[in-house]
Amino acid sequence: MNRPHGYARYKLDGCRCYPCGWAVAQYNDARDHAIRRGQWHPYMDAEPVRQHIRNLQECGLGLRSIAVAAGVDRKRLQAVLNGRPERGTPPQAQVRPALATAVLAVEPSPDNLPDATVINAVGTTRRLQALVAAGWPQHYLAIRLHMTDSNFSATLRRDRVMVRTARAARSLYDELWRADPHEFGVDNQAYSRARNHAASRRWAPVNCWDEDTIDNPATFPEWTGMCGRPEGSYIHERIGVPLCPPCLEARRAHNRQRYAEKKSLSVMEATG
Ligand SMILES: [Zn+2]
Ligand SMILES: [Zn+2]
């Protein structure tokens, strides 16, 4: 099952291809424009709101969940979308800015998507891998997620998971990420086995992530605290973790610059 490229594919599958990026950028522009206009006008154009509701529906959100997430009455969304057929009114041309901003702020996420919706697995695998890196045995995590061991290790390799799995993994992570496995009955041997397993696979530990980046497929684990800066690559070497893509890029830029400096120096020496 493949979603067409566009808003839903970008948000749910993490596709970062050009058409998906374009669709979301266009959409964000229209939304920001609508919100800015709304700050000065008692009413604003309903079309961006309607478009956003359709985008969310395309992601699998029902009108009821959108209404709950936005904190507005479902009937008001229906009026924006379809008008009030019983009164013979067409879809609303304009809406109050408060309604618009509330609806436009709703993003598809494991919080509001239906359980069986399939989404990209990055947030799930990153969280589970980070827990193993923190010394939580896979067997323990599998039990907590009501999975068999083999199902659990398969989940770690999946590109896509169901929303229900993503949600369960997230709440387990929220509970355990700063807890001590020993206090949950994990013995020393299982603890070090988990940590070694994660280290040998270079699974990024908890401190490489924050809530803003962990679900975003375009982000990388922050191994050094300075990734993407020249200092980052030295820290990579010290901790024995291969350069992450941003650090690789920073190293290349640095080398290019050194090369250019050397070259201009030798030109100066030759001419001087
Ligand atoms: Zn795409
Ligand atoms: Zn790095």
PDB file of C-alpha atoms and ligand atoms in Angstrom:
ATOM      1  CA  MET A   1       0.000   0.000   0.000  1.00  0.00           C
ATOM      2  CA  ASN A   2       1.577   3.275  -1.110  1.00  0.00           C
ATOM      3  CA  ARG A   3       0.251   6.738  -0.484  1.00  0.00           C
ATOM      4  CA  PRO A   4       0.526   9.198  -3.363  1.00  0.00           C
ATOM      5  CA  HIS A   5       3.309  11.762  -2.907  1.00  0.00           C
ATOM      6  CA  GLY A   6       2.054  14.829  -1.088  1.00  0.00           C
ATOM      7  CA  TYR A   7       1.091  15.981   2.382  1.00  0.00           C
ATOM      8  CA  ALA A   8       0.092  12.578   3.789  1.00  0.00           C
ATOM      9  CA  ARG A   9       3.116  10.798   2.364  1.00  0.00           C
ATOM     10  CA  TYR A  10       5.398  13.470   3.808  1.00  0.00           C
ATOM     11  CA  LYS A  11       3.806  13.420   7.242  1.00  0.00           C
ATOM     12  CA  LEU A  12       3.159   9.706   7.653  1.00  0.00           C
ATOM     13  CA  ASP A  13       5.787   7.945   5.562  1.00  0.00           C
ATOM     14  CA  GLY A  14       8.476  10.526   6.119  1.00  0.00           C
ATOM     15  CA  CYS A  15       9.014  10.840   2.368  1.00  0.00           C
ATOM     16  CA  ARG A  16      11.340  13.754   1.677  1.00  0.00           C
ATOM     17  CA  CYS A  17      11.217  13.632  -2.120  1.00  0.00           C
ATOM     18  CA  TYR A  18      10.784  16.836  -4.053  1.00  0.00           C
ATOM     19  CA  PRO A  19       7.019  16.610  -4.738  1.00  0.00           C
ATOM     20  CA  CYS A  20       6.323  15.823  -1.070  1.00  0.00           C
ATOM     21  CA  GLY A  21       8.565  18.637   0.141  1.00  0.00           C
ATOM     22  CA  TRP A  22       6.981  21.010  -2.348  1.00  0.00           C
ATOM     23  CA  ALA A  23       3.452  20.070  -1.292  1.00  0.00           C
ATOM     24  CA  VAL A  24       4.213  20.659   2.371  1.00  0.00           C
ATOM     25  CA  ALA A  25       6.140  23.881   1.738  1.00  0.00           C
ATOM     26  CA  GLN A  26       3.293  25.256  -0.386  1.00  0.00           C
ATOM     27  CA  TYR A  27       0.854  24.268   2.252  1.00  0.00           C
ATOM     28  CA  ASN A  28       2.930  25.836   5.061  1.00  0.00           C
ATOM     29  CA  ASP A  29       3.188  29.095   3.123  1.00  0.00           C
ATOM     30  CA  ALA A  30      -0.549  29.246   2.603  1.00  0.00           C
ATOM     31  CA  ARG A  31      -1.135  28.462   6.244  1.00  0.00           C
ATOM     32  CA  ASP A  32       1.309  31.076   7.538  1.00  0.00           C
ATOM     33  CA  HIS A  33      -0.163  33.629   5.191  1.00  0.00           C
ATOM     34  CA  ALA A  34      -3.673  32.817   6.390  1.00  0.00           C
ATOM     35  CA  ILE A  35      -2.617  33.079  10.027  1.00  0.00           C
ATOM     36  CA  ARG A  36      -0.863  36.431   9.472  1.00  0.00           C
ATOM     37  CA  ARG A  37      -3.923  37.820   7.731  1.00  0.00           C
ATOM     38  CA  GLY A  38      -6.116  36.490  10.510  1.00  0.00           C
ATOM     39  CA  GLN A  39      -4.253  38.617  13.034  1.00  0.00           C
ATOM     40  CA  TRP A  40      -5.629  41.754  11.436  1.00  0.00           C
ATOM     41  CA  HIS A  41      -9.056  40.704  10.263  1.00  0.00           C
ATOM     42  CA  PRO A  42     -12.180  39.625  12.100  1.00  0.00           C
ATOM     43  CA  TYR A  43     -12.750  36.926   9.470  1.00  0.00           C
ATOM     44  CA  MET A  44     -10.452  35.026   7.195  1.00  0.00           C
ATOM     45  CA  ASP A  45     -10.699  32.961   4.072  1.00  0.00           C
ATOM     46  CA  ALA A  46     -11.967  29.467   4.872  1.00  0.00           C
ATOM     47  CA  GLU A  47     -10.176  27.789   1.985  1.00  0.00           C
ATOM     48  CA  PRO A  48      -6.822  27.062   3.733  1.00  0.00           C
ATOM     49  CA  VAL A  49      -8.778  25.607   6.640  1.00  0.00           C
ATOM     50  CA  ARG A  50     -10.795  23.428   4.285  1.00  0.00           C
ATOM     51  CA  GLN A  51      -7.626  22.297   2.559  1.00  0.00           C
ATOM     52  CA  HIS A  52      -6.041  21.434   5.882  1.00  0.00           C
ATOM     53  CA  ILE A  53      -9.063  19.391   6.950  1.00  0.00           C
ATOM     54  CA  ARG A  54      -8.835  17.480   3.653  1.00  0.00           C
ATOM     55  CA  ASN A  55      -5.115  16.894   4.175  1.00  0.00           C
ATOM     56  CA  LEU A  56      -5.793  15.520   7.623  1.00  0.00           C
ATOM     57  CA  GLN A  57      -8.583  13.325   6.287  1.00  0.00           C
ATOM     58  CA  GLU A  58      -6.205  12.016   3.660  1.00  0.00           C
ATOM     59  CA  CYS A  59      -3.924  10.985   6.510  1.00  0.00           C
ATOM     60  CA  GLY A  60      -6.779   8.979   7.989  1.00  0.00           C
ATOM     61  CA  LEU A  61      -8.053  11.408  10.596  1.00  0.00           C
ATOM     62  CA  GLY A  62     -11.803  11.522  11.010  1.00  0.00           C
ATOM     63  CA  LEU A  63     -13.649  14.799  11.451  1.00  0.00           C
ATOM     64  CA  ARG A  64     -14.353  13.822  15.030  1.00  0.00           C
ATOM     65  CA  SER A  65     -10.651  13.412  15.888  1.00  0.00           C
ATOM     66  CA  ILE A  66      -9.804  16.668  14.126  1.00  0.00           C
ATOM     67  CA  ALA A  67     -12.488  18.430  16.161  1.00  0.00           C
ATOM     68  CA  VAL A  68     -11.172  16.930  19.404  1.00  0.00           C
ATOM     69  CA  ALA A  69      -7.550  17.787  18.578  1.00  0.00           C
ATOM     70  CA  ALA A  70      -8.505  21.361  17.659  1.00  0.00           C
ATOM     71  CA  GLY A  71     -10.834  21.729  20.618  1.00  0.00           C
ATOM     72  CA  VAL A  72     -13.760  22.853  18.472  1.00  0.00           C
ATOM     73  CA  ASP A  73     -17.236  21.517  17.787  1.00  0.00           C
ATOM     74  CA  ARG A  74     -17.458  18.999  14.963  1.00  0.00           C
ATOM     75  CA  LYS A  75     -20.477  20.795  13.498  1.00  0.00           C
ATOM     76  CA  ARG A  76     -18.356  23.859  12.917  1.00  0.00           C
ATOM     77  CA  LEU A  77     -15.912  21.819  10.879  1.00  0.00           C
ATOM     78  CA  GLN A  78     -18.759  20.323   8.914  1.00  0.00           C
ATOM     79  CA  ALA A  79     -20.020  23.809   8.123  1.00  0.00           C
ATOM     80  CA  VAL A  80     -16.584  24.758   6.794  1.00  0.00           C
ATOM     81  CA  LEU A  81     -16.317  21.607   4.756  1.00  0.00           C
ATOM     82  CA  ASN A  82     -19.840  21.048   3.451  1.00  0.00           C
ATOM     83  CA  GLY A  83     -21.957  23.953   4.619  1.00  0.00           C
ATOM     84  CA  ARG A  84     -25.268  23.174   6.295  1.00  0.00           C
ATOM     85  CA  PRO A  85     -27.285  21.195   3.756  1.00  0.00           C
ATOM     86  CA  GLU A  86     -30.268  21.095   6.135  1.00  0.00           C
ATOM     87  CA  ARG A  87     -30.379  24.887   6.007  1.00  0.00           C
ATOM     88  CA  GLY A  88     -29.370  25.039   2.390  1.00  0.00           C
ATOM     89  CA  THR A  89     -26.141  26.955   3.123  1.00  0.00           C
ATOM     90  CA  PRO A  90     -22.988  26.312   1.083  1.00  0.00           C
ATOM     91  CA  PRO A  91     -19.536  25.679   2.599  1.00  0.00           C
ATOM     92  CA  GLN A  92     -18.508  28.694   4.663  1.00  0.00           C
ATOM     93  CA  ALA A  93     -16.489  31.257   2.701  1.00  0.00           C
ATOM     94  CA  GLN A  94     -14.968  32.770   5.816  1.00  0.00           C
ATOM     95  CA  VAL A  95     -14.138  31.668   9.332  1.00  0.00           C
ATOM     96  CA  ARG A  96     -13.102  33.276  12.574  1.00  0.00           C
ATOM     97  CA  PRO A  97      -9.292  33.389  12.972  1.00  0.00           C
ATOM     98  CA  ALA A  98      -9.536  31.538  16.292  1.00  0.00           C
ATOM     99  CA  LEU A  99     -11.218  28.589  14.597  1.00  0.00           C
ATOM    100  CA  ALA A 100      -8.762  28.691  11.720  1.00  0.00           C
ATOM    101  CA  THR A 101      -5.648  28.742  13.891  1.00  0.00           C
ATOM    102  CA  ALA A 102      -7.004  25.939  16.077  1.00  0.00           C
ATOM    103  CA  VAL A 103      -7.645  23.708  13.058  1.00  0.00           C
ATOM    104  CA  LEU A 104      -4.436  24.654  11.252  1.00  0.00           C
ATOM    105  CA  ALA A 105      -2.415  23.711  14.315  1.00  0.00           C
ATOM    106  CA  VAL A 106      -3.580  20.088  14.167  1.00  0.00           C
ATOM    107  CA  GLU A 107      -0.905  17.773  12.776  1.00  0.00           C
ATOM    108  CA  PRO A 108      -1.309  14.065  12.157  1.00  0.00           C
ATOM    109  CA  SER A 109       0.493  12.167  14.916  1.00  0.00           C
ATOM    110  CA  PRO A 110       0.208   8.934  16.871  1.00  0.00           C
ATOM    111  CA  ASP A 111      -1.916  10.942  19.321  1.00  0.00           C
ATOM    112  CA  ASN A 112      -4.776  11.410  16.920  1.00  0.00           C
ATOM    113  CA  LEU A 113      -4.381   8.886  14.093  1.00  0.00           C
ATOM    114  CA  PRO A 114      -6.439   5.687  14.089  1.00  0.00           C
ATOM    115  CA  ASP A 115      -4.695   2.642  15.648  1.00  0.00           C
ATOM    116  CA  ALA A 116      -4.315   0.700  12.425  1.00  0.00           C
ATOM    117  CA  THR A 117      -2.902   3.522  10.284  1.00  0.00           C
ATOM    118  CA  VAL A 118       0.517   2.607   8.948  1.00  0.00           C
ATOM    119  CA  ILE A 119       3.189   5.251   9.503  1.00  0.00           C
ATOM    120  CA  ASN A 120       6.947   5.408   9.140  1.00  0.00           C
ATOM    121  CA  ALA A 121       8.823   3.619  11.889  1.00  0.00           C
ATOM    122  CA  VAL A 122      11.669   6.033  12.622  1.00  0.00           C
ATOM    123  CA  GLY A 123      10.320   7.311  15.926  1.00  0.00           C
ATOM    124  CA  THR A 124       9.538   3.797  17.069  1.00  0.00           C
ATOM    125  CA  THR A 125      12.837   2.150  16.159  1.00  0.00           C
ATOM    126  CA  ARG A 126      14.870   5.075  17.479  1.00  0.00           C
ATOM    127  CA  ARG A 127      13.090   4.941  20.824  1.00  0.00           C
ATOM    128  CA  LEU A 128      13.404   1.193  21.222  1.00  0.00           C
ATOM    129  CA  GLN A 129      17.044   1.184  20.137  1.00  0.00           C
ATOM    130  CA  ALA A 130      17.809   4.008  22.563  1.00  0.00           C
ATOM    131  CA  LEU A 131      16.243   2.003  25.395  1.00  0.00           C
ATOM    132  CA  VAL A 132      18.367  -1.047  24.545  1.00  0.00           C
ATOM    133  CA  ALA A 133      21.399   1.239  24.488  1.00  0.00           C
ATOM    134  CA  ALA A 134      20.410   2.355  27.984  1.00  0.00           C
ATOM    135  CA  GLY A 135      20.586  -1.233  29.195  1.00  0.00           C
ATOM    136  CA  TRP A 136      16.989  -2.391  28.766  1.00  0.00           C
ATOM    137  CA  PRO A 137      17.018  -5.991  27.499  1.00  0.00           C
ATOM    138  CA  GLN A 138      15.003  -6.585  24.348  1.00  0.00           C
ATOM    139  CA  HIS A 139      13.197  -9.408  26.100  1.00  0.00           C
ATOM    140  CA  TYR A 140      11.993  -7.036  28.799  1.00  0.00           C
ATOM    141  CA  LEU A 141      10.844  -4.431  26.268  1.00  0.00           C
ATOM    142  CA  ALA A 142       9.085  -7.126  24.218  1.00  0.00           C
ATOM    143  CA  ILE A 143       7.099  -8.239  27.258  1.00  0.00           C
ATOM    144  CA  ARG A 144       6.134  -4.666  28.065  1.00  0.00           C
ATOM    145  CA  LEU A 145       4.904  -4.214  24.487  1.00  0.00           C
ATOM    146  CA  HIS A 146       3.067  -7.557  24.474  1.00  0.00           C
ATOM    147  CA  MET A 147       5.278  -8.841  21.681  1.00  0.00           C
ATOM    148  CA  THR A 148       7.215 -12.038  21.197  1.00  0.00           C
ATOM    149  CA  ASP A 149      10.996 -11.694  21.093  1.00  0.00           C
ATOM    150  CA  SER A 150      11.088 -12.312  17.363  1.00  0.00           C
ATOM    151  CA  ASN A 151       8.281  -9.864  16.708  1.00  0.00           C
ATOM    152  CA  PHE A 152      10.173  -7.284  18.729  1.00  0.00           C
ATOM    153  CA  SER A 153      13.419  -7.681  16.821  1.00  0.00           C
ATOM    154  CA  ALA A 154      11.485  -7.585  13.531  1.00  0.00           C
ATOM    155  CA  THR A 155       9.912  -4.304  14.656  1.00  0.00           C
ATOM    156  CA  LEU A 156      13.391  -2.844  15.085  1.00  0.00           C
ATOM    157  CA  ARG A 157      14.057  -3.482  11.402  1.00  0.00           C
ATOM    158  CA  ARG A 158      10.741  -2.290   9.974  1.00  0.00           C
ATOM    159  CA  ASP A 159      10.329   0.836   7.891  1.00  0.00           C
ATOM    160  CA  ARG A 160       6.695   1.147   8.815  1.00  0.00           C
ATOM    161  CA  VAL A 161       4.614   0.334  11.865  1.00  0.00           C
ATOM    162  CA  MET A 162       1.031   0.713  12.903  1.00  0.00           C
ATOM    163  CA  VAL A 163       0.071   3.738  14.952  1.00  0.00           C
ATOM    164  CA  ARG A 164      -0.818   1.465  17.864  1.00  0.00           C
ATOM    165  CA  THR A 165       2.762   0.159  17.976  1.00  0.00           C
ATOM    166  CA  ALA A 166       4.211   3.648  17.651  1.00  0.00           C
ATOM    167  CA  ARG A 167       2.039   4.854  20.503  1.00  0.00           C
ATOM    168  CA  ALA A 168       2.935   1.915  22.759  1.00  0.00           C
ATOM    169  CA  ALA A 169       6.647   2.331  22.054  1.00  0.00           C
ATOM    170  CA  ARG A 170       6.456   6.029  22.766  1.00  0.00           C
ATOM    171  CA  SER A 171       4.737   5.657  26.097  1.00  0.00           C
ATOM    172  CA  LEU A 172       7.158   2.916  27.124  1.00  0.00           C
ATOM    173  CA  TYR A 173      10.041   5.211  26.176  1.00  0.00           C
ATOM    174  CA  ASP A 174       8.539   8.090  28.143  1.00  0.00           C
ATOM    175  CA  GLU A 175       8.316   5.818  31.167  1.00  0.00           C
ATOM    176  CA  LEU A 176      11.771   4.243  30.939  1.00  0.00           C
ATOM    177  CA  TRP A 177      14.225   6.574  29.275  1.00  0.00           C
ATOM    178  CA  ARG A 178      15.624   7.986  32.480  1.00  0.00           C
ATOM    179  CA  ALA A 179      14.787   5.083  34.776  1.00  0.00           C
ATOM    180  CA  ASP A 180      17.377   2.626  36.036  1.00  0.00           C
ATOM    181  CA  PRO A 181      16.904  -0.878  34.565  1.00  0.00           C
ATOM    182  CA  HIS A 182      18.304  -2.404  37.771  1.00  0.00           C
ATOM    183  CA  GLU A 183      15.380  -1.013  39.705  1.00  0.00           C
ATOM    184  CA  PHE A 184      13.077  -2.908  37.363  1.00  0.00           C
ATOM    185  CA  GLY A 185      14.714  -6.236  38.117  1.00  0.00           C
ATOM    186  CA  VAL A 186      17.164  -6.275  35.202  1.00  0.00           C
ATOM    187  CA  ASP A 187      20.329  -8.088  36.341  1.00  0.00           C
ATOM    188  CA  ASN A 188      23.831  -6.900  35.582  1.00  0.00           C
ATOM    189  CA  GLN A 189      24.503  -9.454  32.913  1.00  0.00           C
ATOM    190  CA  ALA A 190      21.347  -8.676  30.907  1.00  0.00           C
ATOM    191  CA  TYR A 191      22.028  -4.977  31.385  1.00  0.00           C
ATOM    192  CA  SER A 192      25.519  -5.130  29.887  1.00  0.00           C
ATOM    193  CA  ARG A 193      24.440  -7.510  27.161  1.00  0.00           C
ATOM    194  CA  ALA A 194      21.807  -4.988  26.044  1.00  0.00           C
ATOM    195  CA  ARG A 195      24.288  -2.121  26.118  1.00  0.00           C
ATOM    196  CA  ASN A 196      26.922  -4.053  24.187  1.00  0.00           C
ATOM    197  CA  HIS A 197      24.401  -5.204  21.615  1.00  0.00           C
ATOM    198  CA  ALA A 198      23.295  -1.610  20.996  1.00  0.00           C
ATOM    199  CA  ALA A 199      26.880  -0.342  20.900  1.00  0.00           C
ATOM    200  CA  SER A 200      27.928  -2.956  18.353  1.00  0.00           C
ATOM    201  CA  ARG A 201      25.069  -1.846  16.099  1.00  0.00           C
ATOM    202  CA  ARG A 202      25.705   1.838  16.790  1.00  0.00           C
ATOM    203  CA  TRP A 203      22.203   2.391  18.026  1.00  0.00           C
ATOM    204  CA  ALA A 204      21.988   5.971  19.171  1.00  0.00           C
ATOM    205  CA  PRO A 205      21.476   6.384  22.918  1.00  0.00           C
ATOM    206  CA  VAL A 206      18.792   8.485  24.577  1.00  0.00           C
ATOM    207  CA  ASN A 207      20.953  11.600  24.880  1.00  0.00           C
ATOM    208  CA  CYS A 208      21.326  11.773  21.073  1.00  0.00           C
ATOM    209  CA  TRP A 209      17.651  12.637  20.707  1.00  0.00           C
ATOM    210  CA  ASP A 210      15.089  15.093  21.852  1.00  0.00           C
ATOM    211  CA  GLU A 211      11.357  15.100  21.430  1.00  0.00           C
ATOM    212  CA  ASP A 212      11.539  17.571  18.548  1.00  0.00           C
ATOM    213  CA  THR A 213      13.879  15.469  16.437  1.00  0.00           C
ATOM    214  CA  ILE A 214      13.243  11.839  17.242  1.00  0.00           C
ATOM    215  CA  ASP A 215      10.199  11.431  14.978  1.00  0.00           C
ATOM    216  CA  ASN A 216      11.576  13.438  12.102  1.00  0.00           C
ATOM    217  CA  PRO A 217      13.071  11.156   9.422  1.00  0.00           C
ATOM    218  CA  ALA A 218      15.234  14.017   8.161  1.00  0.00           C
ATOM    219  CA  THR A 219      17.134  14.342  11.439  1.00  0.00           C
ATOM    220  CA  PHE A 220      20.205  12.429  12.589  1.00  0.00           C
ATOM    221  CA  PRO A 221      21.188  11.372  16.072  1.00  0.00           C
ATOM    222  CA  GLU A 222      23.219  14.078  17.772  1.00  0.00           C
ATOM    223  CA  TRP A 223      26.147  11.880  18.855  1.00  0.00           C
ATOM    224  CA  THR A 224      28.515  14.617  19.903  1.00  0.00           C
ATOM    225  CA  GLY A 225      26.462  17.599  20.960  1.00  0.00           C
ATOM    226  CA  MET A 226      28.354  19.416  18.190  1.00  0.00           C
ATOM    227  CA  CYS A 227      27.308  17.439  15.131  1.00  0.00           C
ATOM    228  CA  GLY A 228      27.540  19.446  11.928  1.00  0.00           C
ATOM    229  CA  ARG A 229      30.246  21.681  13.395  1.00  0.00           C
ATOM    230  CA  PRO A 230      33.991  21.166  12.864  1.00  0.00           C
ATOM    231  CA  GLU A 231      34.478  20.087  16.512  1.00  0.00           C
ATOM    232  CA  GLY A 232      31.906  17.324  16.036  1.00  0.00           C
ATOM    233  CA  SER A 233      34.110  15.142  13.890  1.00  0.00           C
ATOM    234  CA  TYR A 234      36.878  15.068  16.522  1.00  0.00           C
ATOM    235  CA  ILE A 235      34.412  13.959  19.157  1.00  0.00           C
ATOM    236  CA  HIS A 236      33.233  11.199  16.805  1.00  0.00           C
ATOM    237  CA  GLU A 237      36.805   9.954  16.616  1.00  0.00           C
ATOM    238  CA  ARG A 238      37.215  10.095  20.371  1.00  0.00           C
ATOM    239  CA  ILE A 239      34.060   8.088  21.096  1.00  0.00           C
ATOM    240  CA  GLY A 240      34.657   5.715  18.188  1.00  0.00           C
ATOM    241  CA  VAL A 241      31.443   6.412  16.301  1.00  0.00           C
ATOM    242  CA  PRO A 242      31.728   6.914  12.527  1.00  0.00           C
ATOM    243  CA  LEU A 243      30.968  10.437  11.342  1.00  0.00           C
ATOM    244  CA  CYS A 244      27.265  11.160  11.049  1.00  0.00           C
ATOM    245  CA  PRO A 245      26.116  12.764   7.747  1.00  0.00           C
ATOM    246  CA  PRO A 246      26.121  16.349   9.113  1.00  0.00           C
ATOM    247  CA  CYS A 247      29.642  15.871  10.516  1.00  0.00           C
ATOM    248  CA  LEU A 248      30.800  14.308   7.264  1.00  0.00           C
ATOM    249  CA  GLU A 249      29.499  17.351   5.419  1.00  0.00           C
ATOM    250  CA  ALA A 250      31.182  19.714   7.903  1.00  0.00           C
ATOM    251  CA  ARG A 251      34.486  17.853   7.526  1.00  0.00           C
ATOM    252  CA  ARG A 252      34.294  18.094   3.720  1.00  0.00           C
ATOM    253  CA  ALA A 253      33.520  21.809   3.836  1.00  0.00           C
ATOM    254  CA  HIS A 254      36.454  22.291   6.201  1.00  0.00           C
ATOM    255  CA  ASN A 255      38.800  20.359   3.893  1.00  0.00           C
ATOM    256  CA  ARG A 256      37.623  22.307   0.844  1.00  0.00           C
ATOM    257  CA  GLN A 257      38.326  25.539   2.639  1.00  0.00           C
ATOM    258  CA  ARG A 258      41.804  24.419   3.739  1.00  0.00           C
ATOM    259  CA  TYR A 259      42.562  23.338   0.201  1.00  0.00           C
ATOM    260  CA  ALA A 260      41.445  26.698  -1.173  1.00  0.00           C
ATOM    261  CA  GLU A 261      43.598  28.527   1.392  1.00  0.00           C
ATOM    262  CA  LYS A 262      46.655  26.434   0.566  1.00  0.00           C
ATOM    263  CA  LYS A 263      46.149  27.018  -3.097  1.00  0.00           C
ATOM    264  CA  SER A 264      45.860  30.786  -2.768  1.00  0.00           C
ATOM    265  CA  LEU A 265      48.929  30.751  -0.505  1.00  0.00           C
ATOM    266  CA  SER A 266      50.998  28.887  -3.108  1.00  0.00           C
ATOM    267  CA  VAL A 267      49.802  31.286  -5.808  1.00  0.00           C
ATOM    268  CA  MET A 268      50.932  34.172  -3.619  1.00  0.00           C
ATOM    269  CA  GLU A 269      54.330  32.550  -3.068  1.00  0.00           C
ATOM    270  CA  ALA A 270      54.771  31.860  -6.750  1.00  0.00           C
ATOM    271  CA  THR A 271      53.914  35.416  -7.748  1.00  0.00           C
ATOM    272  CA  GLY A 272      55.502  37.143  -4.771  1.00  0.00           C
TER     273      GLY A 272
HETATM  274 ZN    ZN B   1       7.361  11.777  -1.798  1.00  0.00          ZN
HETATM  275 ZN    ZN B   2      28.060  14.009  14.143  1.00  0.00          ZN
END
